[in-house]
Short mmCIF file of C-alpha atoms and ligand atoms in Angstrom, two decimals:
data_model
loop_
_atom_site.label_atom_id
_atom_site.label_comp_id
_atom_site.label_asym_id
_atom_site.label_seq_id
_atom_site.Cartn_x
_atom_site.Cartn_y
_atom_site.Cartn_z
CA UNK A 41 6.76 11.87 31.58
CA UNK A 42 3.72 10.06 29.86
CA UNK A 43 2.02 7.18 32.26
CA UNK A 44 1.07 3.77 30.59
CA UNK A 45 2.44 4.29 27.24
CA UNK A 46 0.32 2.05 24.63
CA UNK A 47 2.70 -0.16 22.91
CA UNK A 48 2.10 0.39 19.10
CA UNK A 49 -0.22 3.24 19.75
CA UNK A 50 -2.88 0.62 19.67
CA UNK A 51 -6.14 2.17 19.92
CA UNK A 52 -5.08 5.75 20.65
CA UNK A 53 -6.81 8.39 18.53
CA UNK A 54 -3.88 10.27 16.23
CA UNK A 55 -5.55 12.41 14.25
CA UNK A 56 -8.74 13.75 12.64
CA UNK A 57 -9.73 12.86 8.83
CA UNK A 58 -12.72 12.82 6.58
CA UNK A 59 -11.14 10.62 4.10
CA UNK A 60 -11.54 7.02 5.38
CA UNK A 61 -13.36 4.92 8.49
CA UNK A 62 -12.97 1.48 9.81
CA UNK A 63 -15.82 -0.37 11.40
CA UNK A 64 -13.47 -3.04 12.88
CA UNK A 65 -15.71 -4.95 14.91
CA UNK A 66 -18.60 -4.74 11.78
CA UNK A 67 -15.77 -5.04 9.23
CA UNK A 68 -16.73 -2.10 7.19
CA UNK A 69 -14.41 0.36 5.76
CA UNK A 70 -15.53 3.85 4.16
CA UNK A 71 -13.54 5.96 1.72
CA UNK A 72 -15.09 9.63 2.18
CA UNK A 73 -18.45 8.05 4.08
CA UNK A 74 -18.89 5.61 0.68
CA UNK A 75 -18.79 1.74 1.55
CA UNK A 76 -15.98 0.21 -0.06
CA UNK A 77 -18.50 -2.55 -1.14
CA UNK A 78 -20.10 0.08 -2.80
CA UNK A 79 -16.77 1.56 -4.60
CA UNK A 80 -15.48 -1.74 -5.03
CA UNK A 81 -15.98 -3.08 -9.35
CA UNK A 82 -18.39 0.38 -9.74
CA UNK A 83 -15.94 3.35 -9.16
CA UNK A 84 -12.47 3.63 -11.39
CA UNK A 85 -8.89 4.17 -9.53
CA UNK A 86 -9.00 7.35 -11.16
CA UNK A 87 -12.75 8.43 -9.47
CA UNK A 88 -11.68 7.37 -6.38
CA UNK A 89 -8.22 9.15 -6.27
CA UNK A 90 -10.49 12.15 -6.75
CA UNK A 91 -12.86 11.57 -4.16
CA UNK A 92 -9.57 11.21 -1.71
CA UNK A 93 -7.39 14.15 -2.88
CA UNK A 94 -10.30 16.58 -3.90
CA UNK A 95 -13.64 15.26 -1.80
CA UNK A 96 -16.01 14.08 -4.38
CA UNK A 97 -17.06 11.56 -6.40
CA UNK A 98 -16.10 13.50 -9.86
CA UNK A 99 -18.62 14.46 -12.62
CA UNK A 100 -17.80 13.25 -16.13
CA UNK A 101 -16.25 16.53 -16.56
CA UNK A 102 -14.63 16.69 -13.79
CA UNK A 103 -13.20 13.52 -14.29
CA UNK A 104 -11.95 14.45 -18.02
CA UNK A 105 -10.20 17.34 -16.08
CA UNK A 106 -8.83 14.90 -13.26
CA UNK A 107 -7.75 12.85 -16.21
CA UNK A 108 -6.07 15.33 -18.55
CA UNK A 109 -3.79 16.49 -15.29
CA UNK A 110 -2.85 12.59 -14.54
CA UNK A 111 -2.08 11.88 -18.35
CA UNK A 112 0.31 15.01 -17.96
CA UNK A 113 1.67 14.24 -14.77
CA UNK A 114 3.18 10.63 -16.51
CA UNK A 115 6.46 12.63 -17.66
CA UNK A 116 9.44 12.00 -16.02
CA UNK A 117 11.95 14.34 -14.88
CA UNK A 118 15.41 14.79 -16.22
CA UNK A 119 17.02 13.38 -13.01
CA UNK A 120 15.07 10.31 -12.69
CA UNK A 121 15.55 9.31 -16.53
CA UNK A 122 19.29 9.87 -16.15
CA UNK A 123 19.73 7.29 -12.65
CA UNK A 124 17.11 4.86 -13.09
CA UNK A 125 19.10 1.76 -14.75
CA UNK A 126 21.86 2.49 -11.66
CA UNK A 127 18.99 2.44 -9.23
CA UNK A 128 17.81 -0.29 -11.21
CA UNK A 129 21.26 -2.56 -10.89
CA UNK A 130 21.59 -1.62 -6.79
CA UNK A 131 18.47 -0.97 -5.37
CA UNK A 132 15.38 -3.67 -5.11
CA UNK A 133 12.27 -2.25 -5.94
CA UNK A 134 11.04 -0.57 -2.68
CA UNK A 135 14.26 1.44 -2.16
CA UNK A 136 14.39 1.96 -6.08
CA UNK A 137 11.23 3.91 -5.44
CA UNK A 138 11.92 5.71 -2.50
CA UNK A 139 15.11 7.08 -4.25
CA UNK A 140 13.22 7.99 -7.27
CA UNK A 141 10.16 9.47 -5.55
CA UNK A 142 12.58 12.11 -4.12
CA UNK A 143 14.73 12.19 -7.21
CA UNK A 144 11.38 12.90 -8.74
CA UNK A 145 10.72 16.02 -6.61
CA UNK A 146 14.09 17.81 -8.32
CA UNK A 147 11.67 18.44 -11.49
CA UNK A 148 8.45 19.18 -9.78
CA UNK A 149 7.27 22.74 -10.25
CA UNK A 150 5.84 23.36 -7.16
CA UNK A 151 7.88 21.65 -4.94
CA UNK A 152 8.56 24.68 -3.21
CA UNK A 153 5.05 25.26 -2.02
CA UNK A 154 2.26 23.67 0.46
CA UNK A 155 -0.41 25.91 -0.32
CA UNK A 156 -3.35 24.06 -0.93
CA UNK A 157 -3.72 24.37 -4.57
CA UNK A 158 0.06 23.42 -5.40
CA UNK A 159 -0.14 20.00 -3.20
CA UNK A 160 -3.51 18.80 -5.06
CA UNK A 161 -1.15 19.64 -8.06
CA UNK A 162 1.80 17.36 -6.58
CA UNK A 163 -1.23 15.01 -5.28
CA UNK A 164 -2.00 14.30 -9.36
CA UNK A 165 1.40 13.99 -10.40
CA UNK A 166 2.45 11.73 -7.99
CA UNK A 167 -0.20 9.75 -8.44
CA UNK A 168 0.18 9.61 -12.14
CA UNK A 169 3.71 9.50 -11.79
CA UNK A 170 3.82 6.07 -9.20
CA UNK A 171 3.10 3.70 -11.74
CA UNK A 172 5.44 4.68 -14.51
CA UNK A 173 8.19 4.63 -11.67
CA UNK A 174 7.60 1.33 -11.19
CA UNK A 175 6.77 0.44 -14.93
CA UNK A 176 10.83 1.92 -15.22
CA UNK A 177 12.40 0.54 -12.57
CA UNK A 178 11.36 -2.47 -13.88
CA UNK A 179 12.24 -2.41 -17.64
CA UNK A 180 15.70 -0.38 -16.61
CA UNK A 181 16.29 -3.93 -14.44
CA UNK A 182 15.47 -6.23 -17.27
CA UNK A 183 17.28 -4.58 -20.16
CA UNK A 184 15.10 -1.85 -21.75
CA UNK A 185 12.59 0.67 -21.93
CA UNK A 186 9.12 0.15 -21.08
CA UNK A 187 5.69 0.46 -23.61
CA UNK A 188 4.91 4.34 -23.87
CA UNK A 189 1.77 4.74 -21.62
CA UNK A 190 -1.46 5.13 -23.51
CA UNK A 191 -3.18 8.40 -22.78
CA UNK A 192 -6.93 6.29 -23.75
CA UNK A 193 -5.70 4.10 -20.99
CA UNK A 194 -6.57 3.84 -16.91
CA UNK A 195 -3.83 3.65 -14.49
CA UNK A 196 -4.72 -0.61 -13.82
CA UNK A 197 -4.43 -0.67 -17.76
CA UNK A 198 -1.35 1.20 -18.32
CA UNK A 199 0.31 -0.68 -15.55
CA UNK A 200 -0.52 -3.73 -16.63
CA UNK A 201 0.42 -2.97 -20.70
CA UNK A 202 3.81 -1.67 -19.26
CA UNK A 203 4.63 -4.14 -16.83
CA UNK A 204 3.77 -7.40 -19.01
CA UNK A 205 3.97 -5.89 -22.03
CA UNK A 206 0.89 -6.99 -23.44
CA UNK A 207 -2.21 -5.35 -23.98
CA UNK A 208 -3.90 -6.91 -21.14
CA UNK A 209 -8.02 -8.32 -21.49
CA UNK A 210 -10.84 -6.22 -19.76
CA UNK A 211 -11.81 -8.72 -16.68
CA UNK A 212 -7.63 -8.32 -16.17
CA UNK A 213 -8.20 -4.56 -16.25
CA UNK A 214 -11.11 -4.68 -14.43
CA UNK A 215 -9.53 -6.58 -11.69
CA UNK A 216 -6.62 -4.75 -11.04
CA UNK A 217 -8.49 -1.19 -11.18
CA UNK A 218 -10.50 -2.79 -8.43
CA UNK A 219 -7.15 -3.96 -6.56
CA UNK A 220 -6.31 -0.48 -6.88
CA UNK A 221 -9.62 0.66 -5.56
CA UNK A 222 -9.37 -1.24 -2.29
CA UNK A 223 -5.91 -0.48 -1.60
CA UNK A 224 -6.40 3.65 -1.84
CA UNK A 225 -6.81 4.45 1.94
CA UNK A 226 -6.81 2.84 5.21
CA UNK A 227 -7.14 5.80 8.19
CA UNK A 228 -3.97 6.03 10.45
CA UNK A 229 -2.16 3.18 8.92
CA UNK A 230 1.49 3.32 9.81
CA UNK A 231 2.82 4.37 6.37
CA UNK A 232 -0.14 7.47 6.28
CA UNK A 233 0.69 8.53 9.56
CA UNK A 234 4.45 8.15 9.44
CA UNK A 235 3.25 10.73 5.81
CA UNK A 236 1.57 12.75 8.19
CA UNK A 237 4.00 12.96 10.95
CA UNK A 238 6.56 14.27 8.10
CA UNK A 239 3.62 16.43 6.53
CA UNK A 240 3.34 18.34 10.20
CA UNK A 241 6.72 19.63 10.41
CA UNK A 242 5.44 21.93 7.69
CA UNK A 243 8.06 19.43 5.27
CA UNK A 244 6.93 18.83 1.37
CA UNK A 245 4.69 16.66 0.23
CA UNK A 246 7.53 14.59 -1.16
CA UNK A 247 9.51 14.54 1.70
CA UNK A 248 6.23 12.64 3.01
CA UNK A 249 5.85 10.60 0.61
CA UNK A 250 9.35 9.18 1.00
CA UNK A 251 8.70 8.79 4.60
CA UNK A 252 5.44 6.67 3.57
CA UNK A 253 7.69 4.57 1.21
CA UNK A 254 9.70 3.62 3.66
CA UNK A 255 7.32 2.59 6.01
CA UNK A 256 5.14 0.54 3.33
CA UNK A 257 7.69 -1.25 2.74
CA UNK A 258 8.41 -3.36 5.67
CA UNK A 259 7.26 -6.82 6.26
CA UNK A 260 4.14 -5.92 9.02
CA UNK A 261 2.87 -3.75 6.29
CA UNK A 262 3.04 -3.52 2.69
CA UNK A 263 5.92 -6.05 2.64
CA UNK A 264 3.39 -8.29 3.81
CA UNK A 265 1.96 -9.25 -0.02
CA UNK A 266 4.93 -10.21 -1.47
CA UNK A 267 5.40 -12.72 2.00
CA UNK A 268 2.76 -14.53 1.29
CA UNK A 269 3.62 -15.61 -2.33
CA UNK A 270 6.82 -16.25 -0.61
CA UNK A 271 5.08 -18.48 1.52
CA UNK A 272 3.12 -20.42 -0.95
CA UNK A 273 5.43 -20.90 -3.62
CA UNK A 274 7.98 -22.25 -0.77
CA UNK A 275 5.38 -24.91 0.16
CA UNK A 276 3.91 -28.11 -1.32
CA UNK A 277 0.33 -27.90 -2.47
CA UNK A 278 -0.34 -30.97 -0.45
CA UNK A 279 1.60 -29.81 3.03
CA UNK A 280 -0.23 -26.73 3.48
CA UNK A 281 -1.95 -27.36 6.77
CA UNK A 282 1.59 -29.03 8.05
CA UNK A 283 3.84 -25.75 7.34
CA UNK A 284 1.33 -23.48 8.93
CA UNK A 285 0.59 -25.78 11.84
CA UNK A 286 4.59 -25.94 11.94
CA UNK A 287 5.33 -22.30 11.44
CA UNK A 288 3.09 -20.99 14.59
CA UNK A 289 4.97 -23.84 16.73
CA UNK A 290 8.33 -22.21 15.59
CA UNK A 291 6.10 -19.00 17.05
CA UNK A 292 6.76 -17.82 12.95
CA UNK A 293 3.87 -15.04 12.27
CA UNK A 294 1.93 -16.07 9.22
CA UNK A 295 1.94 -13.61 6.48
CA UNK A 296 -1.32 -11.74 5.46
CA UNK A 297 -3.53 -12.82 8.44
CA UNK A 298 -4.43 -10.76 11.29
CA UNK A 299 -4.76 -7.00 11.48
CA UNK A 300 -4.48 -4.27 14.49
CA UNK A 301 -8.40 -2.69 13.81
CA UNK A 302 -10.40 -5.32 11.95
CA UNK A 303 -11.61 -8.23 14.91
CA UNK A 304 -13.37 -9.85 11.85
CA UNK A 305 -13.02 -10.10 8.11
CA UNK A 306 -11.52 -7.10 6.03
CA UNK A 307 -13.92 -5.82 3.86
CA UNK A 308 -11.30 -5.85 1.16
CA UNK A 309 -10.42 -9.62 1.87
CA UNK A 310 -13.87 -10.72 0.69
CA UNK A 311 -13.16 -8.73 -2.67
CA UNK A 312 -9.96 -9.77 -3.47
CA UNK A 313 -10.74 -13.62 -2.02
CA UNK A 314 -13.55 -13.82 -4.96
CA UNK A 315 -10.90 -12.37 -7.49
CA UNK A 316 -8.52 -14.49 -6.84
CA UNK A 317 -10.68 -17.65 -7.25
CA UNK A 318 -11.56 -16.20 -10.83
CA UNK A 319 -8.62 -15.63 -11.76
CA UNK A 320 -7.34 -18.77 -10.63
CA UNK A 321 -10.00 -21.09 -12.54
CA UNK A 322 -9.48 -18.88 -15.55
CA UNK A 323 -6.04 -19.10 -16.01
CA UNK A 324 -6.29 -22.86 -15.54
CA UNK A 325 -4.51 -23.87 -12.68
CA UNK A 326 -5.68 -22.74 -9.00
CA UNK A 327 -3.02 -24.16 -7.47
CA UNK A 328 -2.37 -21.05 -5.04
CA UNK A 329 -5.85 -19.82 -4.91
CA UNK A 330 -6.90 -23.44 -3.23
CA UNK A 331 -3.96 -23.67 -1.05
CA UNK A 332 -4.78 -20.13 -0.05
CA UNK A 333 -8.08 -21.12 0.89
CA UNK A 334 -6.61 -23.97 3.16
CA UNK A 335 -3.86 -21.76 4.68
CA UNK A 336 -6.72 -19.72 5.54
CA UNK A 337 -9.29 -22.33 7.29
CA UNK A 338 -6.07 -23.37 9.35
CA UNK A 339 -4.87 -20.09 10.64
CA UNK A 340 -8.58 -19.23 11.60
CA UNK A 341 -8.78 -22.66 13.03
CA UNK A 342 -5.63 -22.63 14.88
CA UNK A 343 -5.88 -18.47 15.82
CA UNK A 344 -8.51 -17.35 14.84
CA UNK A 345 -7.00 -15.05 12.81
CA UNK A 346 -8.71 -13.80 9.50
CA UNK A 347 -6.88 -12.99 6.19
CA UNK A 348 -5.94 -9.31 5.82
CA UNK A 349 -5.49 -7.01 2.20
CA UNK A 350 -2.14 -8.52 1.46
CA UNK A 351 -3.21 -12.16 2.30
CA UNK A 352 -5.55 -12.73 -1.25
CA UNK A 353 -3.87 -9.57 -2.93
CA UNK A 354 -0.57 -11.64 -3.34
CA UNK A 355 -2.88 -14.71 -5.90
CA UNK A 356 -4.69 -11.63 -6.92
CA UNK A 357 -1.25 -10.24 -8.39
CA UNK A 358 0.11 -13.45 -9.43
CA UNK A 359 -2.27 -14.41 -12.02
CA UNK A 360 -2.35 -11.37 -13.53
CA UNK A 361 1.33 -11.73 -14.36
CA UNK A 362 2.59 -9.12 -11.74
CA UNK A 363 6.39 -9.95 -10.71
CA UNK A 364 6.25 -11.30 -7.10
CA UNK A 365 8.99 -8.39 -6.04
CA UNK A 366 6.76 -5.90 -7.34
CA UNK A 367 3.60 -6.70 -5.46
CA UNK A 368 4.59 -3.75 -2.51
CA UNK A 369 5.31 -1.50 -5.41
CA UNK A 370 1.93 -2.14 -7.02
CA UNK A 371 0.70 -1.45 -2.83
CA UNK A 372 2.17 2.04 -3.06
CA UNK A 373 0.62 2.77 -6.67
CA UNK A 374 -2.92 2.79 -5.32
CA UNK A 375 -1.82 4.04 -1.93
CA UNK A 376 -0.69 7.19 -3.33
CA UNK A 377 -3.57 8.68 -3.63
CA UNK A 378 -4.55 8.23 -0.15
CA UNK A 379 -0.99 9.58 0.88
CA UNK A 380 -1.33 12.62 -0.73
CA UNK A 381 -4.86 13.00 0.32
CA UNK A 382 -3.85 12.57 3.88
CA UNK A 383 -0.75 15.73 3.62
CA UNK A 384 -3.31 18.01 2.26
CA UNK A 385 -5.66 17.28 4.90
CA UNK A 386 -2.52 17.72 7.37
CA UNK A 387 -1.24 20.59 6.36
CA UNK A 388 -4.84 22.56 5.60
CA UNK A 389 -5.30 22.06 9.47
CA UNK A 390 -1.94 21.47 10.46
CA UNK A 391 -0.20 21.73 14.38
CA UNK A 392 3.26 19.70 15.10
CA UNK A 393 2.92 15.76 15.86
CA UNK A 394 4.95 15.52 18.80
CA UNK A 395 3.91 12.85 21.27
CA UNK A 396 5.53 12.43 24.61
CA UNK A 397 7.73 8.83 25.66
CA UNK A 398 7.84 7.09 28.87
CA UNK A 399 11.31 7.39 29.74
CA UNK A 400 12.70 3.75 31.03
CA UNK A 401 16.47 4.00 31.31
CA UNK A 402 18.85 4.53 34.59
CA UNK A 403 18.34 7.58 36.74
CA UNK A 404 20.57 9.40 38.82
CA UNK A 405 23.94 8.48 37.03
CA UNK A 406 27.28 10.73 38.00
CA UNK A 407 29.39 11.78 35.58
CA UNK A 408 33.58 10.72 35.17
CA UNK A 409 35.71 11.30 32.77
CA UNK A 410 36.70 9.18 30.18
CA UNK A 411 39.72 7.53 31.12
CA UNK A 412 37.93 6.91 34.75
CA UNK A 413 34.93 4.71 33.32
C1 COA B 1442 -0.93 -6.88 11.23
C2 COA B 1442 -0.23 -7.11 12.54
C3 COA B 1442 1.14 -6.40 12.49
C4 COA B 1442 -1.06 -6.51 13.67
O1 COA B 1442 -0.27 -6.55 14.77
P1 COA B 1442 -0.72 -6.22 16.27
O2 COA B 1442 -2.01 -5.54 16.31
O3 COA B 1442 0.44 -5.54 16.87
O4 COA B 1442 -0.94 -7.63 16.88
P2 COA B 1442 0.21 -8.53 17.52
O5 COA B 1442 1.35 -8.68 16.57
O6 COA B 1442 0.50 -7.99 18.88
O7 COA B 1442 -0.56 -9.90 17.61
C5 COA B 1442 -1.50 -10.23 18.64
C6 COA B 1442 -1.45 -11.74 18.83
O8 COA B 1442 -1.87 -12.39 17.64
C7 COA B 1442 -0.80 -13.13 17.07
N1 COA B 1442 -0.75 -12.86 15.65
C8 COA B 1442 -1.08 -11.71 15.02
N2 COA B 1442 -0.91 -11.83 13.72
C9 COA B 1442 -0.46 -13.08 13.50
C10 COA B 1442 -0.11 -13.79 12.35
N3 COA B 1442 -0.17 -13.21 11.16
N4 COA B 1442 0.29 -15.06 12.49
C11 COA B 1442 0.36 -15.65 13.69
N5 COA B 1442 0.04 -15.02 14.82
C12 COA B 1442 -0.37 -13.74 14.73
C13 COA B 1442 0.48 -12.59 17.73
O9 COA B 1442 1.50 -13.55 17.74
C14 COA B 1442 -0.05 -12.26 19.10
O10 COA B 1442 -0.17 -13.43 19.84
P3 COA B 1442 0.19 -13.47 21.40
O11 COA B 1442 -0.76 -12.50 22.03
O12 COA B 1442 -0.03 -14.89 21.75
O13 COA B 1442 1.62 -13.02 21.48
C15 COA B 1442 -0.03 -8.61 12.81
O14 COA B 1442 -1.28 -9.26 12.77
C16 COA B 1442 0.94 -9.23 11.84
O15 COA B 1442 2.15 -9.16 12.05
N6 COA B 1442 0.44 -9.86 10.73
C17 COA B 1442 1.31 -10.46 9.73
C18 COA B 1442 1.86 -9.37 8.83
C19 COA B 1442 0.81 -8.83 7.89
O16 COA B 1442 0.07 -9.57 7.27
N7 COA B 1442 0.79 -7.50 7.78
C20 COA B 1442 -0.14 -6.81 6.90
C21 COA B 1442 -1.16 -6.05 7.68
S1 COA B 1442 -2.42 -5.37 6.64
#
């Protein structure tokens, strides 16, 4: 029996990677040793999913290579095609993708290996293969079939030409590559490490990824960005600082503010905070991006609390035409790459995550039978 369990695992030391570090008192996070404010509007989606799965910034050529594999991982299998408008009718767009990232595995070639060089393979694909899940889902829901990916186009551009279905501008581009940037890895995260729990069983890199989906998509996590447009669309512009003021009496947590590791801003806060306020002037009406800034000065003036990734993320999304129910999904296209990054670490150094419980329940209890109880 463990002594003094700590609730959460708050603070306790999980596992070892090289592929990301938090500063939380400095507010500094590092993808590989590289300062995110460094990555952030420099480096491409695509560079940094390299850096995470293969441990480099890539070379041009390098990244042509990188590139080639991700325009070829974009096919879909057989078994996804045939199930995604059923998936699309029952399912809302977290579990779609949880079904269809293990439907997805049916067709994989090498889903019946971990060695290191089939799971960077599987580490490509399902990176490439994220965002045209979600680009499917979400024309199979609304009646069609969506824009054929561009093989001259990013990820952030594809995405945003298949989810829209226009050719979206640069800054737009630009923007969401750096969304997609910021949101690639994040240490022992709950969704990574609930990845790498599944990855140390000696399990698939699917059956990881699954697990990660899963986890995402709850409310304290990834779930968290699509709260907080919630939030702000269900309030008037001029009543912000009375529904947050009368949320914390209910004892309501306030979507997109606080975080377990960071004791001061997040790093990628201050990105997607100046993103938001350009998006919002440019598209006209900055509605949400001022009564975000509000709902912010009043939960750090009340708590204390400072925004987190999902808290300017949500704005972020909105103006660039994103569906609100998709803004997890969009989460898990950028996290991929750190997911599958994180099982190749596990399993190229790999022993069983088994931690022990404090056990809290009756002791001593005798035995009758059935009809004696
Ligand atoms: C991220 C989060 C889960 C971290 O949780 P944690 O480290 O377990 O911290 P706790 O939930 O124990 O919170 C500690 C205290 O701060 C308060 N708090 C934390 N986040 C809060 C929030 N968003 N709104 C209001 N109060 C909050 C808690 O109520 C608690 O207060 P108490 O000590 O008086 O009970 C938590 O801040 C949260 O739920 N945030 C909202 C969801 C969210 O944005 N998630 C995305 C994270 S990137």
């Amino acid at each position: 029996m463990a002594d003094n369990p700590t609730k959460g695992l708050a603070d306790v030391v999980a596992a070892s990677t090289a592929l990301s570090d938090i500063d939380g008192r400095a507010g500094r996070l590092f993808y590989r040793g590289y300062d995110i404010h460094e990555l952030a509007g420099r480096t491409s989606f695509e560079e940094t999913a390299h850096l995470l799965q293969v441990g480099t910034l890539p070379t041009r050529a390098q990244l042509a290579a990188y590139g080639a594999e991700l325009v070829q991982g974009r096919t879909l299998g057989g078994l996804v095609a045939a199930n995604v408008a059923e998936i699309a009718e029952k399912q809302a767009p977290m579990e779609a993708l949880r079904t269809l990232v293990s439907l997805a595995s049916a067709d994989d070639p090498d889903k019946g290996s971990n060695s290191a060089e089939a799971n960077h393979r599987k580490a490509a694909r399902l990176t490439a293969q994220q965002p045209i899940l979600v680009a499917r889902y979400h024309a199979a829901r609304t009646g069609g079939e969506p824009r054929e990916p561009d093989p001259e186009l990013s990820i952030a551009a594809n995405f945003l030409l298949q989810i829209t279905g226009r050719v979206p501008e640069r800054r737009a581009v630009e923007i969401f590559d750096t969304c997609l940037v910021l949101h690639a890895d994040h240490t022992m995260n709950a969704s990574t490490f609930a990845a790498r729990v599944c990855a140390a069983t000696l399990s698939d890199m699917h059956s990881a990824i699954v697990a990660a989906i899963g986890t995402l998509k709850g409310p304290l996590h990834g779930g968290a960005n699509e709260q907080v447009m919630r939030t702000l669309e269900s309030i008037e512009p001029s009543g912000v600082a009375q529904a947050v003021r009368d949320r914390l009496v209910r004892g309501e947590k306030i979507m997109g503010f606080g975080h377990r590791v960071y004791k001061t801003e997040d790093p990628r806060a201050t990105h997607l905070r100046e993103m938001s306020r350009e998006l919002g002037e440019a598209s006209g009406d900055d509605t949400y991006y001022r009564m975000s800034k509000e709902m912010e000065e009043v939960v750090f003036a009340e708590k204390g609390l400072y925004p987190n990734v999902d808290f300017y993320a949500a704005t972020v999304y909105h103006y660039l035409g994103i569906p609100t129910d998709l803004f997890t999904p969009v989460f898990s296209v950028s996290r991929m790459s750190g997911w599958t990054a994180h099982v190749i670490e596990q399993h190229a150094d790999n022993r069983l995550i088994r931690p022990d419980s404090e056990y809290i329940g009756q002791s001593a209890q005798k035995w009758t039978p059935i009809d004696e109880r």
